[in-house]
XYZ file of C-alpha atoms in Angstrom:
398
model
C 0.000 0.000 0.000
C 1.447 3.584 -0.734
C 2.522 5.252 2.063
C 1.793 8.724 0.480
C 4.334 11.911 0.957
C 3.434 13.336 4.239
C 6.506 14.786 5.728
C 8.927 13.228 2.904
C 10.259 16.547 1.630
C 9.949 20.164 2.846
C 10.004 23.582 1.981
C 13.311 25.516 2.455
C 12.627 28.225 -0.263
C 9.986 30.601 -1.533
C 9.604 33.619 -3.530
C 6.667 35.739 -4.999
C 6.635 38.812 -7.160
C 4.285 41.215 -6.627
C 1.079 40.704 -8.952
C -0.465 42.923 -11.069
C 0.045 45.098 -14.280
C 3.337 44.203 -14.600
C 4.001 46.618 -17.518
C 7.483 47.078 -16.249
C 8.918 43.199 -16.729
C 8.580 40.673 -19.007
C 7.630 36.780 -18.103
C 11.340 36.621 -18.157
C 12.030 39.338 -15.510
C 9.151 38.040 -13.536
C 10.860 34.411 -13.212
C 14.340 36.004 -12.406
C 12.274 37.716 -9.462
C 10.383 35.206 -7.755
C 13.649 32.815 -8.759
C 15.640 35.098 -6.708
C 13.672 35.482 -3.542
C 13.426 32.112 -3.291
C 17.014 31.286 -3.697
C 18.116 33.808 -1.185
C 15.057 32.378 1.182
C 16.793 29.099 1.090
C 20.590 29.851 1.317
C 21.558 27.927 -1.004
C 23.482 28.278 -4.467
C 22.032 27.497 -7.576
C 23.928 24.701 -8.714
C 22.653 22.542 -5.992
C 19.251 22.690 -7.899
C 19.041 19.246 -9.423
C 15.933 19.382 -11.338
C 13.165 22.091 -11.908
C 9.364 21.879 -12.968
C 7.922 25.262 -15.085
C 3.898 25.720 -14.144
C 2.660 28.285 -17.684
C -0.675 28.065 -19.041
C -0.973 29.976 -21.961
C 1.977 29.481 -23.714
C 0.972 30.786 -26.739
C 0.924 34.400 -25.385
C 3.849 33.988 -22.844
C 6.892 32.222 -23.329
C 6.085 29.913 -25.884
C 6.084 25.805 -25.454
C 8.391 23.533 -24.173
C 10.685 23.893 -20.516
C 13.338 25.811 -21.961
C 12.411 28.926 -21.057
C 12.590 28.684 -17.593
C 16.519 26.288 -18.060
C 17.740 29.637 -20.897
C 16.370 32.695 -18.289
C 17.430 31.040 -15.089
C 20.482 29.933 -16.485
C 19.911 25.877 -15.481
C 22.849 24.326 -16.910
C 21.710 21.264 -18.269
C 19.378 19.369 -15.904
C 16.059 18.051 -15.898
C 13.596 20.749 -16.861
C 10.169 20.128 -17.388
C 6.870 22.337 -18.233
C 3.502 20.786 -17.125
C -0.137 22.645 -17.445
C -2.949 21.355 -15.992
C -5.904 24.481 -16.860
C -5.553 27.153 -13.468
C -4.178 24.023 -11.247
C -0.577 24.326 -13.215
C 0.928 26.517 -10.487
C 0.423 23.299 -8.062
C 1.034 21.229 -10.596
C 4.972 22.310 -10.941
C 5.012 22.130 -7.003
C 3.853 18.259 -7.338
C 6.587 17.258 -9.720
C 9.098 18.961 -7.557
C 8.247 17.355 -4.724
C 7.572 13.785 -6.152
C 11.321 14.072 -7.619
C 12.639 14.973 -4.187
C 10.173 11.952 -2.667
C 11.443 9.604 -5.171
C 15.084 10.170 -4.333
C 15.700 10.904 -8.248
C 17.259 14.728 -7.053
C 17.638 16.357 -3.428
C 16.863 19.460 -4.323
C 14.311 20.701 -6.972
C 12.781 24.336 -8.055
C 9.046 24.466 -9.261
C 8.324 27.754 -10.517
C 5.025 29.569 -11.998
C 4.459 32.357 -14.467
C 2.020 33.831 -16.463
C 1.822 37.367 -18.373
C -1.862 38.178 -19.578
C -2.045 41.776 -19.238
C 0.657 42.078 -22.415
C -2.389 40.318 -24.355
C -4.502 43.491 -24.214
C -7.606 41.742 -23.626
C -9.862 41.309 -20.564
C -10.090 37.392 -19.651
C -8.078 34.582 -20.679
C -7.106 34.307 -24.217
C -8.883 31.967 -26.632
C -11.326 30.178 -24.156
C -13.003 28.274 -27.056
C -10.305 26.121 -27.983
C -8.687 25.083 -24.611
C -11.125 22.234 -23.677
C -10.073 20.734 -26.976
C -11.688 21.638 -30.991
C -14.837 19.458 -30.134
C -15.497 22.076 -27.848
C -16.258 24.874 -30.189
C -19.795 22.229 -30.760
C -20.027 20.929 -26.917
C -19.960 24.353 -25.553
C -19.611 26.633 -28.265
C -20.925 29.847 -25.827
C -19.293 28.698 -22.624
C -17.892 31.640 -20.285
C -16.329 30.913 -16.905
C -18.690 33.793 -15.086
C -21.551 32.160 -16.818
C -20.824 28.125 -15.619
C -20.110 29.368 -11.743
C -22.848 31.722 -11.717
C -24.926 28.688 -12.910
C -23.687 27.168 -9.574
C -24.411 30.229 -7.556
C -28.306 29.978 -8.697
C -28.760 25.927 -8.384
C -26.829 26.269 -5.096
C -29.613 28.938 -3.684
C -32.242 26.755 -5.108
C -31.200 23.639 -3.434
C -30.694 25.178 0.183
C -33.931 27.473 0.126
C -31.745 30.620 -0.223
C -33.335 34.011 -0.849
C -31.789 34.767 -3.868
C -30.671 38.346 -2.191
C -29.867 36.725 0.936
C -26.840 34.492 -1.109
C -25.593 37.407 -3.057
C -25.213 39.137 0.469
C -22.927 36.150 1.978
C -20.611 36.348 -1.171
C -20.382 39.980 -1.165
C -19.000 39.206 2.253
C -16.675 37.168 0.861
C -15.297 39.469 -1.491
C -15.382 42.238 1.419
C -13.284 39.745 3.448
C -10.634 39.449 0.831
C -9.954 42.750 0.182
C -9.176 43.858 3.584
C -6.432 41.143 3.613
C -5.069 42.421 0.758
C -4.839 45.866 1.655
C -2.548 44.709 3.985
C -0.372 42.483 1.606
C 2.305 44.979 -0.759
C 1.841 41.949 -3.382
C -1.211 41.955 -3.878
C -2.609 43.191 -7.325
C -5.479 45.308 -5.940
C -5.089 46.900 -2.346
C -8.106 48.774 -1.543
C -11.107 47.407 1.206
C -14.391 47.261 -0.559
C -17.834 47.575 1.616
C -20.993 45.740 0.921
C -22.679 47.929 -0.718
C -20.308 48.670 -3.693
C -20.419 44.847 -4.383
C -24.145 44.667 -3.903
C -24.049 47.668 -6.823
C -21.202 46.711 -9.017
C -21.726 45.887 -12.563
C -23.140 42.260 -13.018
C -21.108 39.975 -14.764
C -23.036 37.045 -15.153
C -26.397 37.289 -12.498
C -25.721 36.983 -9.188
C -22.121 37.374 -9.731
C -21.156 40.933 -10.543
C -17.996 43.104 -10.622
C -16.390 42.235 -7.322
C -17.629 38.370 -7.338
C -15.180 37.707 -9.650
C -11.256 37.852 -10.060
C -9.351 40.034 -12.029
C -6.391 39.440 -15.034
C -2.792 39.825 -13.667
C 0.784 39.526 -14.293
C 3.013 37.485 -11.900
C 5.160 34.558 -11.034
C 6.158 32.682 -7.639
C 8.900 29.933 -6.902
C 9.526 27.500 -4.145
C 12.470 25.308 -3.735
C 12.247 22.254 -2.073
C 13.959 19.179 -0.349
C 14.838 15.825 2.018
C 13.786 16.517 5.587
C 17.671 16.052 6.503
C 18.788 18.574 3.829
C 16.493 21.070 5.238
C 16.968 20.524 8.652
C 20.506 21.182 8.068
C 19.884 24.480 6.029
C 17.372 26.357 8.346
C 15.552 26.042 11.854
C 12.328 26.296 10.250
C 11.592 24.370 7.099
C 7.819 23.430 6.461
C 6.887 19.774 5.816
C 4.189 18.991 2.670
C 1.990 16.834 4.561
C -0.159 16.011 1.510
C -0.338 16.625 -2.411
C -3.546 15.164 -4.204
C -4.647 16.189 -7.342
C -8.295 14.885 -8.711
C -9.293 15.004 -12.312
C -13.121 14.446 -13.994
C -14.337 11.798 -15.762
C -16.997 13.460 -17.399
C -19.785 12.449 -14.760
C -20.535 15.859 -13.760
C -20.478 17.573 -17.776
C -22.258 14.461 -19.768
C -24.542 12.291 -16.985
C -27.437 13.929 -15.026
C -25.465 12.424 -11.272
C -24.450 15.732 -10.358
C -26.735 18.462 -9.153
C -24.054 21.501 -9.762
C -24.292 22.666 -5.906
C -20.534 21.621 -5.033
C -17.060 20.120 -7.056
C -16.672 16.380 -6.941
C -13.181 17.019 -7.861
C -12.731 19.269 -5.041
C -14.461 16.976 -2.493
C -12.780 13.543 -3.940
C -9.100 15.073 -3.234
C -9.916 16.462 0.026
C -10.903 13.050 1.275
C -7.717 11.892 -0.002
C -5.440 14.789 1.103
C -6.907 14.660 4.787
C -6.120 10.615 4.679
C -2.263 11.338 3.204
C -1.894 14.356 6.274
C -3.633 11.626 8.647
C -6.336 15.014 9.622
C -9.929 13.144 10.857
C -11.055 16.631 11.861
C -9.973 19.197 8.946
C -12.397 21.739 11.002
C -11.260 21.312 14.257
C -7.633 20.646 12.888
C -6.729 22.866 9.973
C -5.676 26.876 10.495
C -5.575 28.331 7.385
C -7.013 28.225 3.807
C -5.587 29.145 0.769
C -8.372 28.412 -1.661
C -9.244 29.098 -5.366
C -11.954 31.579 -5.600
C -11.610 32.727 -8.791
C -15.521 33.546 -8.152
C -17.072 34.070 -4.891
C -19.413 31.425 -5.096
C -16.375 28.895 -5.935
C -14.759 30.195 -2.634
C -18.363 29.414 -0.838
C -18.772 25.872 -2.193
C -15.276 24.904 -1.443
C -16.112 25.545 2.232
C -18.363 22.372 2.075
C -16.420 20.389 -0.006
C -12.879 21.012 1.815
C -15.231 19.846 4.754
C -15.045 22.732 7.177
C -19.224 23.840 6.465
C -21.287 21.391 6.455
C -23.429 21.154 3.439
C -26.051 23.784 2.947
C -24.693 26.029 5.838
C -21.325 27.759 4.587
C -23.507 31.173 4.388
C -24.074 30.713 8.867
C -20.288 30.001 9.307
C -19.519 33.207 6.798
C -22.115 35.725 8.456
C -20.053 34.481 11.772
C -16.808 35.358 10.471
C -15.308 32.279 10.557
C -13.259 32.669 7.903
C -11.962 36.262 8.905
C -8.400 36.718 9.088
C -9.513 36.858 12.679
C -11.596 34.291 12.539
C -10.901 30.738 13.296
C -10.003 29.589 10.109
C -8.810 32.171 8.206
C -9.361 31.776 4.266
C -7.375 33.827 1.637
C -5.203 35.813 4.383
C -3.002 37.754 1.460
C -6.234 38.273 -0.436
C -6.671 35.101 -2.501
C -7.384 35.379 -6.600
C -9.457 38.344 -5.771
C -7.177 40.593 -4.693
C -3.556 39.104 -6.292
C -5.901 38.176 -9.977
C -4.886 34.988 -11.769
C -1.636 34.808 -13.383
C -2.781 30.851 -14.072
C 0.662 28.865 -13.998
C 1.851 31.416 -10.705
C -1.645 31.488 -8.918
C -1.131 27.789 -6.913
C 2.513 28.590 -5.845
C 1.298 31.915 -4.608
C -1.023 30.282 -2.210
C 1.566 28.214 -1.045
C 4.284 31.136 -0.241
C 0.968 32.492 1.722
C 0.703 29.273 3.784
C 4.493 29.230 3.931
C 4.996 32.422 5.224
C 2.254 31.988 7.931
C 3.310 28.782 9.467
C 6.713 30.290 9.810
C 5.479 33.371 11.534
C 6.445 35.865 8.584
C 3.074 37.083 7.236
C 3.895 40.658 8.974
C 0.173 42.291 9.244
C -1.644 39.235 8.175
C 0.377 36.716 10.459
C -2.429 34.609 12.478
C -1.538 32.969 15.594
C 0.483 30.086 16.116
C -0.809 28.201 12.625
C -0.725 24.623 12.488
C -1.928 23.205 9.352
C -2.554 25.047 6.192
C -3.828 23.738 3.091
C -4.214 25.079 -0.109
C -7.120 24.291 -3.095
C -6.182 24.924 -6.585
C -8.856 24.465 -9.198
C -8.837 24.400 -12.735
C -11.126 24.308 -15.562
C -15.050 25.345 -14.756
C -17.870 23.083 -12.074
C -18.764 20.627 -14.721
C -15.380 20.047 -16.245
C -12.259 19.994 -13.658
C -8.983 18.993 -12.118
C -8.555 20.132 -8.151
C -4.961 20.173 -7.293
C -4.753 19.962 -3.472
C -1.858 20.601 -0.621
C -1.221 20.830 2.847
C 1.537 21.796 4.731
C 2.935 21.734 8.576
C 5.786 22.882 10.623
């Protein structure tokens, strides 16, 4: 039986650029600076980097195909460079094959870095939608929009539950609320300004009942995080942080081509959280976990995601918001640098930015955002839309 990863490599490096309209670097400069932080982070020189993963989405507007990019700008002298994509889950996706190489005992020390540059592309979401669930698609779902398939959730989920339709756009306008005064405290963050209520309740609607605010903006960015044996990092700093669990879960199709899923939650979602709470050996992830890094590239994804990482129970995420639990002085805090909404979604950076987030709070280094004494923090990367994804999943521990 597989004994899974918990605690088989750690974390002795991290760096994040800040994210935003980066009209001022290239994806090239952007690499260079997250590279950097995190090389300085972990004390160590680059040639001791054995093997490197490169998380990019769109490669047709960014660096172009292949790993290379990441071996010719950093300078990699001829090891083991690989890209991987996996829709917005890439970011998490270059942290897996890091870590798996390190696990494996192929390398002892491995770099996974994300990038993405979408503001050069002059255009307001991602670039050519239509195409990226494969041709077929332009028949399937030939008027598909990713504001359009959650807010499809948002409505079935306030059907379901007997939610007054005005009563559920009220809890995720507190959702958004509660991001951006996390963000105004983080100098990364792509959008630093505290929103109220009211000027979500008002905004602009996007796609009915998410408007403006529900939803997460286009950004430059990139973020890096080297990683190792438990020996090797014990040896390089006093306070590395253990990956106590990496699951990724992919569709079949059940949820986009049968009528067995009611569109209220993610079964990818829920599926690896079973799994990732089994690997970290958590039988409690409400009682246990301390901090949530999640993907809410909408506000309703950020609601369901409650239920399905376990923490609401189904059905009542909207009582546990309106009490604050998920304030960043709440109990379990959830998007404490401002998630998606406040740093946008630079796809192949956004999972390695949650986990320099989680990083930085277990080891006591999140400055104005720093919760107390964090045990556990796990981070949900999701990519693709409800009826058609792939939920990358981690969680990490001192």
């Amino acid at each position: 039986m597989a004994s899974g990863i918990k605690d088989k490599v750690a974390i002795i490096g991290m760096g994040c650029t800040r994210f935003g309209e980066r009209w001022d670097a290239g994806a090239e400069d952007l690499m260079v600076e997250a590279f950097q932080e995190a090389l300085e982070d972990a004390g160590i020189e680059k040639k001791e980097i054995e093997a490197a993963w490169l998380g990019i989405c769109f490669d047709e507007v960014n660096v172009g195909k292949s790993a290379i990019p990441l071996a010719q700008t950093l300078k990699l002298q001829n090891i083991p460079v690989t890209r991987v994509e996996n829709f917005c889950a890439t970011g998490t996706e270059a942290f897996r094959g890091a870590c798996y190489a390190v696990a494996s005992g192929a390398v002892k020390i491995a770099l996974a870095l994300g990038v993405e540059k979408l503001k050069d592309t002059g255009y307001g979401g991602l670039p050519d939608f239509g195409a990226v669930m494969g041709t077929l698609n332009r028949f399937i779902l030939p008027n598909f929009t990713a504001p359009g398939g959650f807010a499809l959730m948002a409505t079935r989920y306030f059907a379901k539950y007997g939610i007054n339709p005005e009563e559920g756009k009220r809890a995720l306008a507190k959702i958004s609320c509660k991001s951006h005064r996390a963000g105004a405290l983080n100098p990364k963050a792509h959008l630093r300004k505290e929103i109220t209520e009211e000027q979500v309740l008002k905004a602009p609607i996007i796609a009915w009942p998410l408007g403006l605010f529900d939803c997460c903006g286009v950004s430059d960015g990139a973020a890096a995080a080297i990683v190792t044996t438990p020996e090797i990092a014990r040896s390089i700093r006093k306070d590395p942080i253990f990956v106590k669990a990496l699951q990724v879960a992919a569709t079949s199709g059940e949820e986009l081509y049968t009528n067995r899923w009611d569109g209220t939650y993610l079964k990818t979602t829920t599926e690896a959280a079973i799994r990732a709470y089994k690997e970290a050996g958590i039988q409690k992830p409400r009682e246990q976990i301390s901090i949530l890094e999640v993907h809410d590239c909408f506000s309703i994804t950020e609601l369901v995601t409650y239920e399905d990482l376990q923490i609401s129970e189904r059905g009542r995420a909207i009582h546990d918001i309106n009490d604050g639990l998920f304030e960043l002085t709440g109990k379990i805090p959830c998007q404490s640098d401002g998630g998606l909404k406040c740093f946008g979604h630079p796809i192949g950076a956004s999972g390695l930015r949650m986990i320099y987030e989680v990083y930085k709070q277990l080891q006591g280094k999140a400055g104005p955002r720093q919760i107390p004494n964090p045990k556990l923090g796990l981070t949900h990367n999701l990519g693709g839309i409800p009826a058609f994804s792939v939920c990358s999943m981690a969680i990490f521990g001192t």
